[in-house]
XYZ file of C-alpha atoms in Angstrom:
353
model
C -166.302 -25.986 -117.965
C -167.916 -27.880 -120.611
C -164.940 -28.273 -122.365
C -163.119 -29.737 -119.444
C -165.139 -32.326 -118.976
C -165.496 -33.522 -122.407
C -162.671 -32.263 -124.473
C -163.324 -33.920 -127.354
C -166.068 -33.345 -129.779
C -166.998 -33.203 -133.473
C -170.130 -30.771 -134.694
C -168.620 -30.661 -138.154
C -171.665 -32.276 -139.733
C -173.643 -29.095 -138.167
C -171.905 -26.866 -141.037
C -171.680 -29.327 -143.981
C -167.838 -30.416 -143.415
C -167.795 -33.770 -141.458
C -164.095 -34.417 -141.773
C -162.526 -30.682 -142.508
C -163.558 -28.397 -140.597
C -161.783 -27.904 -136.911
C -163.415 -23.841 -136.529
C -165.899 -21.967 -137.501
C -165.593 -18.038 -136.520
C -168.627 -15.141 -136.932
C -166.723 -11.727 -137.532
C -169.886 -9.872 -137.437
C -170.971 -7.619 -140.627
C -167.777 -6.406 -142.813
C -169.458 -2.903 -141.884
C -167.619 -3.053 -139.028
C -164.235 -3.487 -140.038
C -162.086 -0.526 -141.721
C -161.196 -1.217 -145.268
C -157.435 -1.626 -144.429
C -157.043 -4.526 -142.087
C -153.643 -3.344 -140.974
C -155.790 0.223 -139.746
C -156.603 0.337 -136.062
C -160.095 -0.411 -135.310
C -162.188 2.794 -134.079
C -163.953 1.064 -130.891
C -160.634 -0.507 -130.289
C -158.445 2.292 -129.990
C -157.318 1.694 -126.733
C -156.144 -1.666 -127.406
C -155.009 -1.226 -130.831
C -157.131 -4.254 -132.893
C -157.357 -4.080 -136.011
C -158.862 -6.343 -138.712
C -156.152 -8.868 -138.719
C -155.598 -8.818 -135.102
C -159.539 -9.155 -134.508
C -158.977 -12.290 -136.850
C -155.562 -13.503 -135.184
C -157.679 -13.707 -131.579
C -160.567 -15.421 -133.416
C -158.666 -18.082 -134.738
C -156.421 -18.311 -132.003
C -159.544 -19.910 -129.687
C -158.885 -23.011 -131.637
C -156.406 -23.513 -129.547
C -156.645 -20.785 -126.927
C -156.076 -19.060 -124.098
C -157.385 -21.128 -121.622
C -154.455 -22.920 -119.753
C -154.283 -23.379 -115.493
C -150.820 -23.381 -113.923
C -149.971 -24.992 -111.082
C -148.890 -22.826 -108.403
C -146.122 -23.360 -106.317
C -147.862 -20.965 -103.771
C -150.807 -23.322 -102.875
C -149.599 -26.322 -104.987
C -152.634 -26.293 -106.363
C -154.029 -25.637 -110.350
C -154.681 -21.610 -110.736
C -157.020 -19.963 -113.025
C -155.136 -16.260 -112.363
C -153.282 -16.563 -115.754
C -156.249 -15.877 -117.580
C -158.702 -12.839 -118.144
C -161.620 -12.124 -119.595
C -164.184 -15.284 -119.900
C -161.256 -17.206 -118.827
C -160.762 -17.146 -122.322
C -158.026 -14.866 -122.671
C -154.725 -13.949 -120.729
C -155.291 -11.891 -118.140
C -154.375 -7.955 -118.021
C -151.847 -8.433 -115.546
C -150.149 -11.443 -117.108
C -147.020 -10.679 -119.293
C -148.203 -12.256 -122.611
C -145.672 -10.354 -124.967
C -148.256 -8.308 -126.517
C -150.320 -11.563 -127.581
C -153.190 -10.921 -129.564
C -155.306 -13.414 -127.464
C -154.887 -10.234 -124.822
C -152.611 -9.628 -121.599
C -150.189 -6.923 -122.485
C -146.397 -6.696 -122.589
C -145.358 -5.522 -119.614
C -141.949 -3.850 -118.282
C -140.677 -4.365 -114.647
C -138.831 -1.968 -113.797
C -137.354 -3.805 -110.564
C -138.651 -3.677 -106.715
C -138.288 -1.127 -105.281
C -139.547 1.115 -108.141
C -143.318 2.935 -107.815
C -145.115 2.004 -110.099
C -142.925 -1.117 -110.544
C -145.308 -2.118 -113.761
C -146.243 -0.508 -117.389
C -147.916 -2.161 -119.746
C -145.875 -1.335 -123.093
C -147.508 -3.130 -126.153
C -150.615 -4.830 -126.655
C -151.965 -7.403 -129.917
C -148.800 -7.806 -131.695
C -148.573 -11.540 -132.719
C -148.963 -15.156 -130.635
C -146.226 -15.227 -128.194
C -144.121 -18.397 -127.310
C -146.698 -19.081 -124.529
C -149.751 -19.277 -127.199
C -147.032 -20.985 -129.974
C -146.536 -24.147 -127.153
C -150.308 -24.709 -126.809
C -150.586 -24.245 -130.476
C -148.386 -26.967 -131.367
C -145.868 -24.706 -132.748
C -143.130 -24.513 -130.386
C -141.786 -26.758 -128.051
C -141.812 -26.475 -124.489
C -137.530 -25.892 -124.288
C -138.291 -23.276 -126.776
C -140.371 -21.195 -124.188
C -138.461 -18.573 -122.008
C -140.318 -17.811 -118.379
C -142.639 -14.917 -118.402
C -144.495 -13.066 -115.472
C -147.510 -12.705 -113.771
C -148.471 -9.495 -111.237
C -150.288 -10.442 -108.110
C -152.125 -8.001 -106.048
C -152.338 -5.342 -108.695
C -152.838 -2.074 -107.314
C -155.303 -0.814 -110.594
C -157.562 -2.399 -112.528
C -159.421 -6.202 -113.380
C -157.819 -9.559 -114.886
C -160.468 -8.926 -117.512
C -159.327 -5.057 -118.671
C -158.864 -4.912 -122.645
C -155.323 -4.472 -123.295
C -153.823 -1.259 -122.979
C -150.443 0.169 -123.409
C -149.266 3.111 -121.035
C -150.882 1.549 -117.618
C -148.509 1.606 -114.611
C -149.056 -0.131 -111.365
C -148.467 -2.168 -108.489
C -147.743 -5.488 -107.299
C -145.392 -8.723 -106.755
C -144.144 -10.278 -109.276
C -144.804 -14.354 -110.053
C -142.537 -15.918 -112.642
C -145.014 -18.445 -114.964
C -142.949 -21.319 -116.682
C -144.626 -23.136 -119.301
C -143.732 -26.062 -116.828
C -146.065 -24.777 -114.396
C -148.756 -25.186 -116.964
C -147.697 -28.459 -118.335
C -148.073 -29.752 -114.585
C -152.038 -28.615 -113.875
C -152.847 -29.617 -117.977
C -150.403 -32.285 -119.112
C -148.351 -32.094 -122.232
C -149.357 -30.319 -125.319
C -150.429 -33.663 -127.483
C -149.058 -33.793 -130.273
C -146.361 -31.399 -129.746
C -144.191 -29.165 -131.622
C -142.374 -31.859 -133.243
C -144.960 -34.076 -135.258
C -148.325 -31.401 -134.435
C -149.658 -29.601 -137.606
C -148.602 -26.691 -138.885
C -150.309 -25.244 -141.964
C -154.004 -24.680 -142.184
C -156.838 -23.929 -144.662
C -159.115 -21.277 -144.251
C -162.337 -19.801 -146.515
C -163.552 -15.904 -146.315
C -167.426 -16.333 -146.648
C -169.353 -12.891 -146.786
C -173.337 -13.982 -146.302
C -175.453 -11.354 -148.208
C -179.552 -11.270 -147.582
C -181.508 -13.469 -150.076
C -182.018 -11.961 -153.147
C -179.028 -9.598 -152.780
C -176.046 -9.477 -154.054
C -172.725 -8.172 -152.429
C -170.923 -4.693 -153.129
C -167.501 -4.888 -155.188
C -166.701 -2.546 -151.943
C -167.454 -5.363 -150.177
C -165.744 -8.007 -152.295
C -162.515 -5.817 -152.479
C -162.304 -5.324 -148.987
C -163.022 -9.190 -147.927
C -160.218 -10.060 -150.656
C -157.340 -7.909 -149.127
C -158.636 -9.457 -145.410
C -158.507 -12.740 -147.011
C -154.624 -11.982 -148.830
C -153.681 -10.094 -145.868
C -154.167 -12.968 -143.537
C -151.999 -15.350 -145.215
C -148.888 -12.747 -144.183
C -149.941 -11.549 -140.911
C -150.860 -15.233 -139.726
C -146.867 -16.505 -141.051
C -145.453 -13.360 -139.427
C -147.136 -13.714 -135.889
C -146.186 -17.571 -135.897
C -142.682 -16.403 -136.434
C -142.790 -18.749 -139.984
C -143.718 -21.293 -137.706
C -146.677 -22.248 -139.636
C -148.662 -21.342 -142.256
C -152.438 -19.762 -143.448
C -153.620 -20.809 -147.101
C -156.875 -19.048 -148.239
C -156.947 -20.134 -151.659
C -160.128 -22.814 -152.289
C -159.367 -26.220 -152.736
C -160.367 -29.857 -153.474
C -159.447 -31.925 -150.236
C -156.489 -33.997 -150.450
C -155.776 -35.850 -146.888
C -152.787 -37.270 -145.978
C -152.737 -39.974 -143.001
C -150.054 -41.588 -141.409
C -152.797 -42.986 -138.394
C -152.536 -44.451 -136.045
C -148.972 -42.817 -135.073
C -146.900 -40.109 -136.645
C -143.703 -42.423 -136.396
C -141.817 -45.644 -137.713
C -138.296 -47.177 -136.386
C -135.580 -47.220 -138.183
C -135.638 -49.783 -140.975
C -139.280 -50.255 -140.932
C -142.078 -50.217 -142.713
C -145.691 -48.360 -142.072
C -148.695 -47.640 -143.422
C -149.657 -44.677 -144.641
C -152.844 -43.646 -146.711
C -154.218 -40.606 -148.676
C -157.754 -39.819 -149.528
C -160.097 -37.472 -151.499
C -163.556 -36.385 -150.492
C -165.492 -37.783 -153.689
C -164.672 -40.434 -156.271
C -163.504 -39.685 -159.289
C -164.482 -41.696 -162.645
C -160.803 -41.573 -163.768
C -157.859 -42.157 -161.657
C -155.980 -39.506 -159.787
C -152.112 -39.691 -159.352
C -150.960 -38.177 -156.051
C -147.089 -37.836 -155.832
C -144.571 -38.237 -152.301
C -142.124 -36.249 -151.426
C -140.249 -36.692 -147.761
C -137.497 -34.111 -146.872
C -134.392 -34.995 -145.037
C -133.711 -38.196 -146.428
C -135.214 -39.818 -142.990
C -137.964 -41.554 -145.087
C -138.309 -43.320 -148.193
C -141.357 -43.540 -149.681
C -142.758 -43.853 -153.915
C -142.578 -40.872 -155.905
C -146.033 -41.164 -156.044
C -149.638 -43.484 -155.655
C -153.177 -43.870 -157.722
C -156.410 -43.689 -155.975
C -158.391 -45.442 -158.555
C -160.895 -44.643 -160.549
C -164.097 -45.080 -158.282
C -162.652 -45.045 -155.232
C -161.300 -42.565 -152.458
C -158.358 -43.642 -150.931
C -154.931 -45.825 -151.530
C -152.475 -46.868 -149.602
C -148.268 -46.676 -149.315
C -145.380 -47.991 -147.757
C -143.398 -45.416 -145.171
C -140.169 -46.792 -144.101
C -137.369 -45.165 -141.656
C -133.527 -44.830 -142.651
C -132.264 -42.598 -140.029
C -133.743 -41.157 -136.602
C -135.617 -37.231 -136.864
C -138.338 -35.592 -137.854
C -139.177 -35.216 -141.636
C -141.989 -33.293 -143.530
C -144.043 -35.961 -145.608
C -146.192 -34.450 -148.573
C -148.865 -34.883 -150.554
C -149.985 -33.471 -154.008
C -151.178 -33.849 -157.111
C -150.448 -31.911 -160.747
C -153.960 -30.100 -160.707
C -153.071 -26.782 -158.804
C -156.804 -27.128 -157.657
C -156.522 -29.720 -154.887
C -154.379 -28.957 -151.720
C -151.050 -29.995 -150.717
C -151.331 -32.005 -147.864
C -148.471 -32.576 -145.071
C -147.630 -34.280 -142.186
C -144.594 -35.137 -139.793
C -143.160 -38.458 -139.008
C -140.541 -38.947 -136.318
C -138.097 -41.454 -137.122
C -136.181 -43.728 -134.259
C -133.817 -45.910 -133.929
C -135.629 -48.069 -131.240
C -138.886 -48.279 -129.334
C -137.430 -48.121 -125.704
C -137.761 -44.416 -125.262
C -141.424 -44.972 -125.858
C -144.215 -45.442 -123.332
C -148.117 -45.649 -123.434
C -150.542 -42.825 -122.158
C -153.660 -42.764 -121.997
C -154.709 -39.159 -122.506
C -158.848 -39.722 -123.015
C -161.512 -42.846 -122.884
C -162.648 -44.744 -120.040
C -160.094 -46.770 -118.584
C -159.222 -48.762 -121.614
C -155.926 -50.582 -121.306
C -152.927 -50.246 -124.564
């Protein structure tokens, strides 16, 4: 509810990272997890978690489950797609085996008793949680299910493979819950795709960790990176390794027309007392841009020209030679004219473009 009526917030200065950080997630004590993270979970069992699935749902909040759909029944905005702490899909609510819960469930056609079983369970993010990642466009999402009136169990169940039941079926678009929520802003096209995370293990002061404990946060840590690029279907992509920040704006809009120019900037998080080269690259051949720009020595940022030579969507990137800073991306749509364009206001208080 909070949330809702205030969407937009920023405690980043709360953990030391006032421009970085977008989630912070407490996994609990590394006791609890098995030392494979691809081994099923003991207290899970009946939903199959394990370590990296545990991790998947975690970081998944950033972005989900939390959607209402607008129901064609009542024509009004619906809560039933979701399950436990209306934070999660709900049992009965064909997610594809998402790890942010719901199960995958079979129909096996009316007139069958038990119509439903659930088959699969915490698998990877379905197409569903891909849209309202910014992964996937909203054409890209096939219509899914949801069981009304189920004749065992609660929205809220843990996922479970092997459960049969009751009830009539309600096909879910991702329509439906583009028209109780709005678009997904930014979408697919220009939203971000690869993200930074740090593995922290907190030890009592005055302690120092196991090499158990080390070894078994490292393979969580490496183990990530391929189960995050796997559930995204290569969609996106997890990066674990440590690293000096290296931003790369193109603000205030992830676009330019066709033959011309913008402004785009990158920026480090301290100044350096010699200069710092930070090379371009654009793929496609939809932008041109330098091969590369200096933030001088003192200062934090620079500045560079972005111009348009033919309409799509191209991968802009920013590095620099020292492996220990990241590579920073970003999308820019190209087009050939501004007609198809329009202004929204999506948050504020009645300001006008």
């Amino acid at each position: 509810t909070l949330l809702r009526g205030d969407p937009v917030f920023d405690n980043g200065a709360e953990f030391g990272s006032p421009s970085r950080l977008q989630a912070f997630l407490n996994l609990g004590p590394i006791a609890n997890y098995p030392s494979n993270p691809s081994q099923v979970i003991p207290v899970f069992a009946s939903s199959g978690n394990t370590t990296l699935t545990i991790l998947g749902q975690e970081a998944g909040h950033r972005f989900l489950t939390y959607p209402r759909f607008l129901d064609p029944l009542t024509n009004r905005s619906s809560l039933a797609l979701l399950g436990r702490d209306n934070a999660h899909w709900s049992f009965f609510f064909n997610s594809d085996a998402s790890v942010e819960e719901g199960n995958r469930i079979e129909d096996r056609g009316p007139g069958q008793t038990p119509r439903f079983r659930t088959t699969a369970t915490v698998q990877h993010y379905s197409a569903f949680d891909q849209y309202l990642m910014g992964l996937r466009l909203a054409s890209e999402v096939a219509p899914s299910f949801l069981v009304r009136n189920p004749s065992a169990g609660f929205s809220g169940d843990p996922p479970r493979s092997g459960v049969e039941f009751d009830g009539t079926r309600q096909d879910i678009t991702v329509q439906m819950i583009i028209d109780a929520e709005g678009r997904r802003i930014p979408d697919a096209t220009v939203a971000q795709k690869h993200f930074n995370y740090a593995f922290v293990l907190l030890t009592r002061e005055g302690t120092e960790p196991s090499a158990e404990d080390l070894s078994q946060l490292e393979r969580m840590r490496s183990e990530w990176e391929r189960f995050f690029a796997g559930a995204v279907d290569n969609r996106g992509s997890a990066r674990t390794s440590l690293a000096k920040q290296l931003r790369l704006s193109t603000w205030p809009a992830g676009g330019v027309l066709r033959g011309s120019t913008a402004t785009a900037t990158v920026s480090i998080g301290a100044a350096l007392s010699n200069t710092l080269q930070v090379l371009l690259t654009a793929d496609s051949g939809l932008l041109t841009v330098p091969a590369a720009v200096t933030i001088p020595a003192g200062g934090t940022t620079a500045s560079f020209p972005v111009t348009g030579t033919r309409a799509g969507i191209s991968e802009l990137a920013a590095r620099v030679a020292d492996p220990a800073y990241d590579v920073s991306r970003t999308l820019v749509q190209v087009r050939d004219d501004a007609s198809p364009l329009r202004w929204d206001i999506v948050s504020g208080n009645n300001q006008r473009g």
